[in-house]
mmCIF file of C-alpha atoms (C1' of nucleotides) and ligand atoms in Angstrom:
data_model
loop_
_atom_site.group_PDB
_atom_site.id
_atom_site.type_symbol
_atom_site.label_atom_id
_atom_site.label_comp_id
_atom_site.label_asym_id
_atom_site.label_seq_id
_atom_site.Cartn_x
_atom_site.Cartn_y
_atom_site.Cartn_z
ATOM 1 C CA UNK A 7 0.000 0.000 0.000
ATOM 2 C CA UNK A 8 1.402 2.979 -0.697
ATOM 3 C CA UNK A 9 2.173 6.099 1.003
ATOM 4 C CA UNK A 10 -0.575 8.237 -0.144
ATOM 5 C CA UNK A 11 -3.072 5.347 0.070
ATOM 6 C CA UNK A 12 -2.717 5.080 3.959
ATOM 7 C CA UNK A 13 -2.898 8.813 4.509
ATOM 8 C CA UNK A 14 -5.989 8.590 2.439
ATOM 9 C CA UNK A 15 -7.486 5.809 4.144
ATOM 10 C CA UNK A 16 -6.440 7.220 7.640
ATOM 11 C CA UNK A 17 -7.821 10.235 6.786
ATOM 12 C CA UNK A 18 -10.897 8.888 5.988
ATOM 13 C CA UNK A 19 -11.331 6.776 9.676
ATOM 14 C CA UNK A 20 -10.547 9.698 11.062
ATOM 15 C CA UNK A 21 -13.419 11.332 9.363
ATOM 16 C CA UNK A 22 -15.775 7.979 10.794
ATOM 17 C CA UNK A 23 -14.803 8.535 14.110
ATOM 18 C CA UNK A 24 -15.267 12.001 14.555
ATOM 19 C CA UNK A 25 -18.654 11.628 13.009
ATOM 20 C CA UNK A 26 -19.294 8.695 15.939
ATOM 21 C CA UNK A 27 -20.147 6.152 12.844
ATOM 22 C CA UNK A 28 -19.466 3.034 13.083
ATOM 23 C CA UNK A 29 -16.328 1.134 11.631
ATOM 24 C CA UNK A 30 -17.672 -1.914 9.978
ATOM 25 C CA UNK A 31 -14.982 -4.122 8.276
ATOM 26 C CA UNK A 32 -17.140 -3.429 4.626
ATOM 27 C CA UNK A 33 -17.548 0.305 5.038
ATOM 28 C CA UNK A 34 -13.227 -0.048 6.116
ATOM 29 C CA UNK A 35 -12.527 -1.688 3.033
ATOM 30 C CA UNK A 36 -14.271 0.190 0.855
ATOM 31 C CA UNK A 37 -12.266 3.168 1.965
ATOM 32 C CA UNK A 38 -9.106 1.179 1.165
ATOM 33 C CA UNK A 39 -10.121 0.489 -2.063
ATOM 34 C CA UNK A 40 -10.982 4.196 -2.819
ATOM 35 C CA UNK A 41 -8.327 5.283 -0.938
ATOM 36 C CA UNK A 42 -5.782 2.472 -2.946
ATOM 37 C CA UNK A 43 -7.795 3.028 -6.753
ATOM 38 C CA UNK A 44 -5.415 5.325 -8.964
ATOM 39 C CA UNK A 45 -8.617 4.281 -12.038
ATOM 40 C CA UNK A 46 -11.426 6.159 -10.544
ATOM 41 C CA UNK A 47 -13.548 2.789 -9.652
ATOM 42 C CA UNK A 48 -17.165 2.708 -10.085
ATOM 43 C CA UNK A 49 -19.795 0.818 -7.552
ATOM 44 C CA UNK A 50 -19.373 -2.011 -9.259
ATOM 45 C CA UNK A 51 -15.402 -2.495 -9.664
ATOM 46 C CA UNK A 52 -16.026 -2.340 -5.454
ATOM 47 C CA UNK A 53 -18.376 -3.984 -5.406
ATOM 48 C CA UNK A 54 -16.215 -7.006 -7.209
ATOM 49 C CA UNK A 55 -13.217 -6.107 -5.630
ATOM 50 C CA UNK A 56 -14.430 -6.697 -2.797
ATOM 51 C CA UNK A 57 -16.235 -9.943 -3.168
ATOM 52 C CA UNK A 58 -12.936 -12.291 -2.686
ATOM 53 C CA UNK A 59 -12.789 -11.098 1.105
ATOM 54 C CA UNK A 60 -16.628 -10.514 1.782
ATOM 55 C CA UNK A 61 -18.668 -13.367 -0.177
ATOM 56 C CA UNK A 62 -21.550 -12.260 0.916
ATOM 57 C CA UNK A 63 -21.895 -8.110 0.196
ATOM 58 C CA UNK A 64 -24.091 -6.386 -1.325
ATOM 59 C CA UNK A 65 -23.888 -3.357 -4.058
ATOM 60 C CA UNK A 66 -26.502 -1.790 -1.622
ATOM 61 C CA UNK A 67 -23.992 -1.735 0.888
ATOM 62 C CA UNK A 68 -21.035 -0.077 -1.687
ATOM 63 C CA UNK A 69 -23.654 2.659 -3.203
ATOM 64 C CA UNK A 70 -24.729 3.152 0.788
ATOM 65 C CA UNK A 71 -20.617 3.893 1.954
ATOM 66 C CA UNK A 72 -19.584 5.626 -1.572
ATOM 67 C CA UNK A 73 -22.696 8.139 -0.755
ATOM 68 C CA UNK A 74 -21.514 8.207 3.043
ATOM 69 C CA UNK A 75 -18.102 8.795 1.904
ATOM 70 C CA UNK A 76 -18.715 11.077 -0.445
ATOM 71 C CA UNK A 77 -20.575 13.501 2.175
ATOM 72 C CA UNK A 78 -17.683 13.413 4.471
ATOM 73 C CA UNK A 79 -16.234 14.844 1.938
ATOM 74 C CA UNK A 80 -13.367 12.015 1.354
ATOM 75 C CA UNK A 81 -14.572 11.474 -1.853
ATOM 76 C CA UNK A 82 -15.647 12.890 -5.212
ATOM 77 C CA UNK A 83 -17.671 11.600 -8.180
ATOM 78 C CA UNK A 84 -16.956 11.347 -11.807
ATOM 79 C CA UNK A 85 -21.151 11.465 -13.337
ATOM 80 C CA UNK A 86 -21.017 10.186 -17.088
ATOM 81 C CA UNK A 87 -24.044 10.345 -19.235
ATOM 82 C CA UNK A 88 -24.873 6.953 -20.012
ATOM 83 C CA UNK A 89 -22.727 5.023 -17.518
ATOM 84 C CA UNK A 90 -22.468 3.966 -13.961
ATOM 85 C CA UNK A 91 -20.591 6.721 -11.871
ATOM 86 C CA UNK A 92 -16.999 6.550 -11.321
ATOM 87 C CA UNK A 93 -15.412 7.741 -8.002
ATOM 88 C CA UNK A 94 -12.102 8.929 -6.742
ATOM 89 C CA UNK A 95 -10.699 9.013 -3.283
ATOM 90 C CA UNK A 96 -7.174 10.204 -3.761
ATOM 91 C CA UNK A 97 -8.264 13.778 -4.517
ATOM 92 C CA UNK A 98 -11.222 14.433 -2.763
ATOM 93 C CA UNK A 99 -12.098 17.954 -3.870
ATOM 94 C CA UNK A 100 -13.071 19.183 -7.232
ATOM 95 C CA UNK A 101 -10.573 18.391 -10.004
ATOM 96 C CA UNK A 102 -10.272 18.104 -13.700
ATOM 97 C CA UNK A 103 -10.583 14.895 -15.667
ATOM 98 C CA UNK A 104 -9.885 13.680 -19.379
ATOM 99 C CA UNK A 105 -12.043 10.481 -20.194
ATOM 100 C CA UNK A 106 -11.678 7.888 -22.837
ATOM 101 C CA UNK A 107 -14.614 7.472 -25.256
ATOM 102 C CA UNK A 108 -13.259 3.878 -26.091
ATOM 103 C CA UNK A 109 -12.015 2.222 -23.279
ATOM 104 C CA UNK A 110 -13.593 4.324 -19.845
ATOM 105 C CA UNK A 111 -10.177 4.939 -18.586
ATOM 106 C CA UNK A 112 -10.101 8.291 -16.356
ATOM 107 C CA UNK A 113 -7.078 10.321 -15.965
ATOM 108 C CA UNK A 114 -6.133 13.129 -13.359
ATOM 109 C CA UNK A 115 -4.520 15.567 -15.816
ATOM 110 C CA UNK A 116 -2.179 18.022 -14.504
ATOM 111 C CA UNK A 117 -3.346 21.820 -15.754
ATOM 112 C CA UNK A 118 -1.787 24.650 -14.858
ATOM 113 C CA UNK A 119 -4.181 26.939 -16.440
ATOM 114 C CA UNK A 120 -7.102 26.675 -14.088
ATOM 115 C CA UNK A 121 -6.735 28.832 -10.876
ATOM 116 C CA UNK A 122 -8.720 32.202 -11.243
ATOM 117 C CA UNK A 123 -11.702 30.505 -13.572
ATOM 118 C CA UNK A 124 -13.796 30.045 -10.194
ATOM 119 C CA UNK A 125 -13.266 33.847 -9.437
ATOM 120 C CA UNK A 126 -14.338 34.842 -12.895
ATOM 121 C CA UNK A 127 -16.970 32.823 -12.655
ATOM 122 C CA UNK A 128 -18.485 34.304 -9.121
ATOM 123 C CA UNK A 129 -17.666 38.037 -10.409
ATOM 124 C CA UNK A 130 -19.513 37.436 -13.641
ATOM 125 C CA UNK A 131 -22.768 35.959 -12.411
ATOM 126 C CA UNK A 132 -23.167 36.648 -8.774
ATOM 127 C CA UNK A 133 -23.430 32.786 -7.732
ATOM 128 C CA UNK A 134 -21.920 31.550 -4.447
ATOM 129 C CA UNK A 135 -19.986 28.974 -6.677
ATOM 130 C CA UNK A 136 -19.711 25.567 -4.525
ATOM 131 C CA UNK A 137 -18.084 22.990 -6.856
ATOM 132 C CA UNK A 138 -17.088 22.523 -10.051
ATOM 133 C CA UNK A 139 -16.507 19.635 -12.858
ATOM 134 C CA UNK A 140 -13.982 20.206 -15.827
ATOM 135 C CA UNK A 141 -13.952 16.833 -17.593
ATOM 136 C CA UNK A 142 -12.081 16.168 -21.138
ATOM 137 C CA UNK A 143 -13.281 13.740 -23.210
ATOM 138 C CA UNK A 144 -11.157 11.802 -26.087
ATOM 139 C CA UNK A 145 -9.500 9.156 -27.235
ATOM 140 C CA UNK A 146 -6.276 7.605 -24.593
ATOM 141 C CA UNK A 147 -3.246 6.711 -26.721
ATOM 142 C CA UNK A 148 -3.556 3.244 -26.412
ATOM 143 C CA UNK A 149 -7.056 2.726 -27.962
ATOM 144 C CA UNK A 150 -6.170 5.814 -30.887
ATOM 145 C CA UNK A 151 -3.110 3.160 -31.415
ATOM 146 C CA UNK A 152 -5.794 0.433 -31.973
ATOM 147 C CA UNK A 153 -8.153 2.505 -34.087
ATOM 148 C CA UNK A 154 -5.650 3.293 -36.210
ATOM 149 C CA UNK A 155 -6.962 6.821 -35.903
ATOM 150 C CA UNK B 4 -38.816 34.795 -32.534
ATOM 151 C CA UNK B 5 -35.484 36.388 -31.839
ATOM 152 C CA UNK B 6 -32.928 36.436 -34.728
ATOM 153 C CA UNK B 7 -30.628 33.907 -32.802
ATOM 154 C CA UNK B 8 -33.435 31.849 -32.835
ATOM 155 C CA UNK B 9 -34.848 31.831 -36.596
ATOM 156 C CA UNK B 10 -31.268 31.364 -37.552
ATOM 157 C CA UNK B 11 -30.779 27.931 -35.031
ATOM 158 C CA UNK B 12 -34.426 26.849 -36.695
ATOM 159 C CA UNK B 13 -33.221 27.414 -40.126
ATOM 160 C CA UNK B 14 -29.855 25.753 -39.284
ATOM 161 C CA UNK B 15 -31.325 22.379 -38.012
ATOM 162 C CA UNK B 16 -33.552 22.541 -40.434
ATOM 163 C CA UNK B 17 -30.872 22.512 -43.298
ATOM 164 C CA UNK B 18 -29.190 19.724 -41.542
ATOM 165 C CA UNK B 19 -32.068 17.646 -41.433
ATOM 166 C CA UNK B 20 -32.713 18.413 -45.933
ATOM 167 C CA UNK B 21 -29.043 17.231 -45.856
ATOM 168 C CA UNK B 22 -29.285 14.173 -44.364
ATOM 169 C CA UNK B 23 -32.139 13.154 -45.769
ATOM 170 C CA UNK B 24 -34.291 13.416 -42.805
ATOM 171 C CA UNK B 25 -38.178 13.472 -42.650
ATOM 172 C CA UNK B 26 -39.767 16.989 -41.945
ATOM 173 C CA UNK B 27 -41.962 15.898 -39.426
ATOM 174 C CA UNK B 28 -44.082 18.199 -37.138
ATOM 175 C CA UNK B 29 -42.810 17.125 -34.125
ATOM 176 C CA UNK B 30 -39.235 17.499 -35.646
ATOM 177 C CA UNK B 31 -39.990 20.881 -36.460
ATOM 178 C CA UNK B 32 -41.490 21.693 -33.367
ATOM 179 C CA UNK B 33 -38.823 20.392 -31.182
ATOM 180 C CA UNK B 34 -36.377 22.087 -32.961
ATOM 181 C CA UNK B 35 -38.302 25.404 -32.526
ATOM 182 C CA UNK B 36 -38.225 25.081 -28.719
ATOM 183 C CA UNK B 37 -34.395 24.192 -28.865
ATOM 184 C CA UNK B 38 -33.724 27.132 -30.452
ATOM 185 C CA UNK B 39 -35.902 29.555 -28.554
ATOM 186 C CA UNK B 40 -34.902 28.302 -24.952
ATOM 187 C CA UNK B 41 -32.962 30.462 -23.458
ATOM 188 C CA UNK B 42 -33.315 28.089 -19.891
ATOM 189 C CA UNK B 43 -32.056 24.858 -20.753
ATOM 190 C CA UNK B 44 -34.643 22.186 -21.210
ATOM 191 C CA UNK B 45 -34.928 19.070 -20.724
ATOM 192 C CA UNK B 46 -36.918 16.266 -22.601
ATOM 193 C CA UNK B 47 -39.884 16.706 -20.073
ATOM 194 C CA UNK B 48 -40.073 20.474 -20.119
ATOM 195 C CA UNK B 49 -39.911 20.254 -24.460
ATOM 196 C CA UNK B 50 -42.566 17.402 -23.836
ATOM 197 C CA UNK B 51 -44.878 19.716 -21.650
ATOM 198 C CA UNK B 52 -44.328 22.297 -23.615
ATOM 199 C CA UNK B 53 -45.496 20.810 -27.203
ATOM 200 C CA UNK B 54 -48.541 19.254 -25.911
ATOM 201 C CA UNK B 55 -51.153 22.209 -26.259
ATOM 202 C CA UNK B 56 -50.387 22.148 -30.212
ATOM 203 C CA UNK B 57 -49.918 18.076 -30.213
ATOM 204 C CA UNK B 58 -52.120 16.475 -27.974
ATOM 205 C CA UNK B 59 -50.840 13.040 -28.525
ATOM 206 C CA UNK B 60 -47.114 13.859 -28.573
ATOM 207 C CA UNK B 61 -45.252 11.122 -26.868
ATOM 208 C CA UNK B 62 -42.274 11.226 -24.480
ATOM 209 C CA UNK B 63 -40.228 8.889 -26.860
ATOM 210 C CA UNK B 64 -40.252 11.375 -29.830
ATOM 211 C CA UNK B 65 -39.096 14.150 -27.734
ATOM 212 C CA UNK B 66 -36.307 11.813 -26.777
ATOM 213 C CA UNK B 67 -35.536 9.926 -30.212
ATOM 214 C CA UNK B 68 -34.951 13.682 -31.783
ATOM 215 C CA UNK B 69 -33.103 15.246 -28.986
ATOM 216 C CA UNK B 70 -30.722 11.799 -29.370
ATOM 217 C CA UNK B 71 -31.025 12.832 -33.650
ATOM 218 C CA UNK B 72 -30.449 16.704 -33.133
ATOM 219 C CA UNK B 73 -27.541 15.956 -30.600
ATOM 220 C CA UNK B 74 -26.193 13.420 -33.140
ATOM 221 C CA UNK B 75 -26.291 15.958 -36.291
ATOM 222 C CA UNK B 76 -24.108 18.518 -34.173
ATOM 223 C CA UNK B 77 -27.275 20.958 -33.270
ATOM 224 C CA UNK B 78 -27.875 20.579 -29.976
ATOM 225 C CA UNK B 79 -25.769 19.788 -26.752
ATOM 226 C CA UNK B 80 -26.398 17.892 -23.324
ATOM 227 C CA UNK B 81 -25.763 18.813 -19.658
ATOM 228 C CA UNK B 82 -26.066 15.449 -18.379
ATOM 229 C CA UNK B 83 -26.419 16.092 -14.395
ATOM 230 C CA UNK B 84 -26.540 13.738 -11.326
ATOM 231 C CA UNK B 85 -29.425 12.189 -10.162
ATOM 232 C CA UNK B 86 -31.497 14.470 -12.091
ATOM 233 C CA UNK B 87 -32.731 14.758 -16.265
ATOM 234 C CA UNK B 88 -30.445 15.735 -18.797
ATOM 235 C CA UNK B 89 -30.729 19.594 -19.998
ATOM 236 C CA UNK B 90 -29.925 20.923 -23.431
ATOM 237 C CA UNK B 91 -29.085 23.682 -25.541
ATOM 238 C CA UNK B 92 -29.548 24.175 -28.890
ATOM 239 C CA UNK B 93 -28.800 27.617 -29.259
ATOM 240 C CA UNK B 94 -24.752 26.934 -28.865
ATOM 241 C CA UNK B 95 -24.655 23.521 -29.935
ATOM 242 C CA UNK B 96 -20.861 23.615 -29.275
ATOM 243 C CA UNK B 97 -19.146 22.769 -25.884
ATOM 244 C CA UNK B 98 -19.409 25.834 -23.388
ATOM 245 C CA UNK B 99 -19.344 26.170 -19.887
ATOM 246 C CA UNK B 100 -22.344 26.078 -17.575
ATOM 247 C CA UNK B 101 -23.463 27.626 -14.253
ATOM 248 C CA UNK B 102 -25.812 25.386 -12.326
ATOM 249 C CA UNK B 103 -28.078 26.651 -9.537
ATOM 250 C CA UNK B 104 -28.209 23.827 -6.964
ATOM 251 C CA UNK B 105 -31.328 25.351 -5.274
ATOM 252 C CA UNK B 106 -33.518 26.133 -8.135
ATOM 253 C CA UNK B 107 -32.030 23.995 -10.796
ATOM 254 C CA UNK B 108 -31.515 27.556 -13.292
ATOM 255 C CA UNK B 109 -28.923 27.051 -15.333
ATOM 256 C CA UNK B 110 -26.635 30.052 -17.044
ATOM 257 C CA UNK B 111 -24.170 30.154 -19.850
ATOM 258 C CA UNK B 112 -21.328 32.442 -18.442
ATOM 259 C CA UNK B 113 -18.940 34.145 -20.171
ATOM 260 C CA UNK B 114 -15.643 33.083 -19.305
ATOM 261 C CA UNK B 115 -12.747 34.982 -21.272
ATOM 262 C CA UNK B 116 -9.971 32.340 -19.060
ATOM 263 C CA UNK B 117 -10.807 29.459 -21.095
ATOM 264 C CA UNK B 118 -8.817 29.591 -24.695
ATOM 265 C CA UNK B 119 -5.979 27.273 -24.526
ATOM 266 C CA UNK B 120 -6.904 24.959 -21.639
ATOM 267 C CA UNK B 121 -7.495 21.575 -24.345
ATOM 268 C CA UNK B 122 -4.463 22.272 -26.140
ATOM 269 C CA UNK B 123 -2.773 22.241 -22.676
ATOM 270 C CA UNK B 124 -4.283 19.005 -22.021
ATOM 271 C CA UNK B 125 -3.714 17.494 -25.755
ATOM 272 C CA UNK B 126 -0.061 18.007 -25.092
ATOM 273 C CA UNK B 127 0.287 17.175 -21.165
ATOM 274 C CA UNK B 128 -2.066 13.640 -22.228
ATOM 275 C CA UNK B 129 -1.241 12.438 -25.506
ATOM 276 C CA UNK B 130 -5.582 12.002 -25.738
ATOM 277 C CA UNK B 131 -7.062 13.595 -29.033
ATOM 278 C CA UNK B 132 -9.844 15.764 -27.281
ATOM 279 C CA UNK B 133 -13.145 15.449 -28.571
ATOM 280 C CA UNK B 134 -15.105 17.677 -26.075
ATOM 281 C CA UNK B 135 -15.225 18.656 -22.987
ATOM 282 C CA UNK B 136 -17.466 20.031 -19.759
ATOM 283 C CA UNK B 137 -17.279 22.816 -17.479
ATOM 284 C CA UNK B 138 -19.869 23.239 -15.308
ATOM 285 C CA UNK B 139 -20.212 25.177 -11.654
ATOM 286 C CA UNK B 140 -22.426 24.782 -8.961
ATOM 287 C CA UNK B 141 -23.334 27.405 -6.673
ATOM 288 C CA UNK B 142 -26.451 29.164 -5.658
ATOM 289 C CA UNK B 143 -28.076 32.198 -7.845
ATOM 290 C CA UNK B 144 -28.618 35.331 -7.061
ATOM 291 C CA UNK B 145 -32.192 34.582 -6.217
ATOM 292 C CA UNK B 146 -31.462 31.681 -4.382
ATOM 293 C CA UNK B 147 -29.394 33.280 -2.324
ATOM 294 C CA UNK B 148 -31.434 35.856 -1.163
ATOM 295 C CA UNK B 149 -34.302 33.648 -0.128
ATOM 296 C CA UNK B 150 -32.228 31.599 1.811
ATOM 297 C CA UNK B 151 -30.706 34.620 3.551
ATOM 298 C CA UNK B 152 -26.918 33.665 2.789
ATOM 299 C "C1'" DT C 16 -51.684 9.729 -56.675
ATOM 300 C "C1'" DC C 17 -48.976 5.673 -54.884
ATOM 301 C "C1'" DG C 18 -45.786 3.044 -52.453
ATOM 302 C "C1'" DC C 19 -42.590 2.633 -49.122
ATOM 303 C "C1'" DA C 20 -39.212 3.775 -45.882
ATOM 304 C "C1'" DA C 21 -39.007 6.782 -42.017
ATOM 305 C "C1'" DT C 22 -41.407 8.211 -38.088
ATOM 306 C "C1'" DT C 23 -44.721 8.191 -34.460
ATOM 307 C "C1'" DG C 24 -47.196 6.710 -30.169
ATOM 308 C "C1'" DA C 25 -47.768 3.141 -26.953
ATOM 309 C "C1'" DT C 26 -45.579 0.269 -24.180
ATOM 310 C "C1'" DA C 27 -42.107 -2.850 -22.416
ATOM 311 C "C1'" DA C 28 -37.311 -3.295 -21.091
ATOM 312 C "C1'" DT C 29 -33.119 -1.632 -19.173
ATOM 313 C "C1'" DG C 30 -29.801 0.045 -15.913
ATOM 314 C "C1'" DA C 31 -28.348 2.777 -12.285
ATOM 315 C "C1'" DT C 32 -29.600 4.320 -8.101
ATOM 316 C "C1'" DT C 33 -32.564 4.714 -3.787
ATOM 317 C "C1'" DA C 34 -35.838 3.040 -0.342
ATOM 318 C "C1'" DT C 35 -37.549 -0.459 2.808
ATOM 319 C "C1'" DC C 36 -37.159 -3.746 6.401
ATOM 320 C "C1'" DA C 37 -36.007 -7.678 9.142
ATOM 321 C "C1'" DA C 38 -31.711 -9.713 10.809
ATOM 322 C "C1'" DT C 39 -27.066 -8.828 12.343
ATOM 323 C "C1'" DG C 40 -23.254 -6.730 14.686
ATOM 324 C "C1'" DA C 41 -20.295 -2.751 16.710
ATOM 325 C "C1'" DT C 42 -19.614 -0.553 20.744
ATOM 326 C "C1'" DA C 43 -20.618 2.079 25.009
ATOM 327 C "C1'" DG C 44 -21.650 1.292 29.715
ATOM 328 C "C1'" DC C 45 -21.890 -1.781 33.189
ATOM 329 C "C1'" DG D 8 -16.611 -10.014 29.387
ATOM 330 C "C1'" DC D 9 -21.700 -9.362 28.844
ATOM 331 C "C1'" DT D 10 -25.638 -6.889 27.281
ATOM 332 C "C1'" DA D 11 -28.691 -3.617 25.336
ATOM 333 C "C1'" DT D 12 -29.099 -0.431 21.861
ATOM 334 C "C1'" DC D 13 -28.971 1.456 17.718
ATOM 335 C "C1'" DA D 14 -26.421 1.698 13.347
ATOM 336 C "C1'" DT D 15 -25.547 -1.138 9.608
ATOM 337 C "C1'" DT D 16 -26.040 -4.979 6.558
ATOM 338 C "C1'" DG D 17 -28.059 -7.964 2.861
ATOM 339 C "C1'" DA D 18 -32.064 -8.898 0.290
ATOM 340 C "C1'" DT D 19 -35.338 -7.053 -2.307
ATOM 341 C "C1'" DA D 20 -38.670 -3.881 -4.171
ATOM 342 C "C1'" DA D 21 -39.312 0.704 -6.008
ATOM 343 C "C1'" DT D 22 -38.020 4.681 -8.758
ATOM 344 C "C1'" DC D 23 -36.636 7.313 -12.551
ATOM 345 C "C1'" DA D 24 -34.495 8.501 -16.761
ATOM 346 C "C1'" DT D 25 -33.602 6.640 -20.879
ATOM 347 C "C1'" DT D 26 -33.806 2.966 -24.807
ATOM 348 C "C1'" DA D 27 -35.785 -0.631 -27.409
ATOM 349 C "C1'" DT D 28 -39.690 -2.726 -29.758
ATOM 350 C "C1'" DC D 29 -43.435 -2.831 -32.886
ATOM 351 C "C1'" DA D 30 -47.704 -2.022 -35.217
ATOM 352 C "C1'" DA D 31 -49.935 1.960 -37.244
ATOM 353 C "C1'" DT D 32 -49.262 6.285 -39.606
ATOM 354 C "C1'" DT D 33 -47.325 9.661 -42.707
ATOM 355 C "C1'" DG D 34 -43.844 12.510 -45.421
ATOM 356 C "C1'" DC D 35 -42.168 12.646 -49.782
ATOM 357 C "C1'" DG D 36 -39.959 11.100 -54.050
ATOM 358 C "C1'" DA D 37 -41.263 8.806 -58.407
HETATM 359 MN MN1 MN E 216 -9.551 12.079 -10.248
HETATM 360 MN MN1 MN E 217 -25.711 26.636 -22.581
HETATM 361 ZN ZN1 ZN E 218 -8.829 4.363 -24.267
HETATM 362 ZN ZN1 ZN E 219 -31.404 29.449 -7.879
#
DNA sequence: TCGCAATTGATAATGATTATCAATGATAGC
DNA sequence: GCTATCATTGATAATCATTATCAATTGCGA
């Protein structure tokens, strides 16, 4: 497990705690995979992931923890049109994605040229801006390789 | 009928003639209300909408042409969590969005910090960049006042 | 005007997510 | 450690937006 992983996951039984929830060994290891994903897993992937070590879970349980998780703000999610949503719990705060049309494979692009839009944004319109989503999509190198495109 | 909007009409019209599309009613009519929203709609608001001057309009239609304007490059989608998809067909290109989370109003913003941001990410990702989606969430205005914030 | 492929309206199917509820289990207090 | 309590789980039904299916209708070219 890497470094980042277990400050994520600590972080994130921290957050339990001082909420006085309880620490069940599924809603645990759900964090660990979130906290351990680099692919931006949706319910499902957990859901199968987890399977091996808990025969007997349910997706009701994952979509119950992801939403718990996600208003504890340790998590965010990645809505596509179309598709289950994907989830990330290394960066837990509003960032930018690029998506693959081909394969699904989500990427945390690095982009310098992204600071001030949030201020532009609240002096234009007058909104208390809250969040925001900047997703990308296109086609990964890999499957442009296979289309020959 | 605003100007922006007769030209929109007359634009998905001539891509329907192209591509050898029926001129159906409906069509027609559900392109009119694309292009004279100014607020967004979704498939239930067109559907409400067209029923004084066609009774017996189903859902489906509304949703098979959205899917055939979308597809012939007139119209775009705000898909949004847990809630219908919106659209625009007055800038049927990507653009950002401001969405109200209290009244569900959403705003095109102008946003002069936006230029260069998918070039930066074609070169930092190697992905060939197809589209993309910027959308904030905040409270209006409006909202804000109600709620005494 | 005719014929036919495209389109419509009705309706069923899908897929992701949320709600419900009885059984189970974590944990605080003894 | 034992127990009582209340949160949580697993199973399952319900919801909601969207898609698929199909017979009946209709736009439109010949
Ligand atoms: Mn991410
Ligand atoms: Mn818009
Ligand atoms: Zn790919
Ligand atoms: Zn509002």
């Amino acid at each position: 497990m890497s470094l980042l992983a277990k400050k994520r996951s600590a972080a994130m039984a921290a957050k339990l705690k001082d909420s006085g929830l309880k620490a069940t060994p599924q809603r645990l290891a759900i964090m660990r995979v979130l906290a351990e994903s680099k692919g931006h897993p949706s319910v499902d992937d957990i859901y199968r992931r987890l399977q091996r070590r808990f025969p007997g879970i349910s997706p009701a349980t994952v979509y119950r923890n992801i939403m718990l998780i996600k208003s504890l703000g340790e998590a965010v999610e990645i809505s596509l049109a179309g598709s289950a949503s994907r989830y990330d719990g290394r960066k837990p705060y509003p960032h930018p994605h690029i998506v693959c049309v081909e394969c699904g494979n989500i990427l945390d692009p690095e982009l310098a040229s992204l600071g001030d839009m949030t201020r532009e944004v609240t002096a234009a319109s007058g909104f208390e801006i809250k969040s925001f989503r900047l997703d990308f999509f296109g086609v990964c190198p890999a499957c442009r390789k296979k289309s020959g495109s």
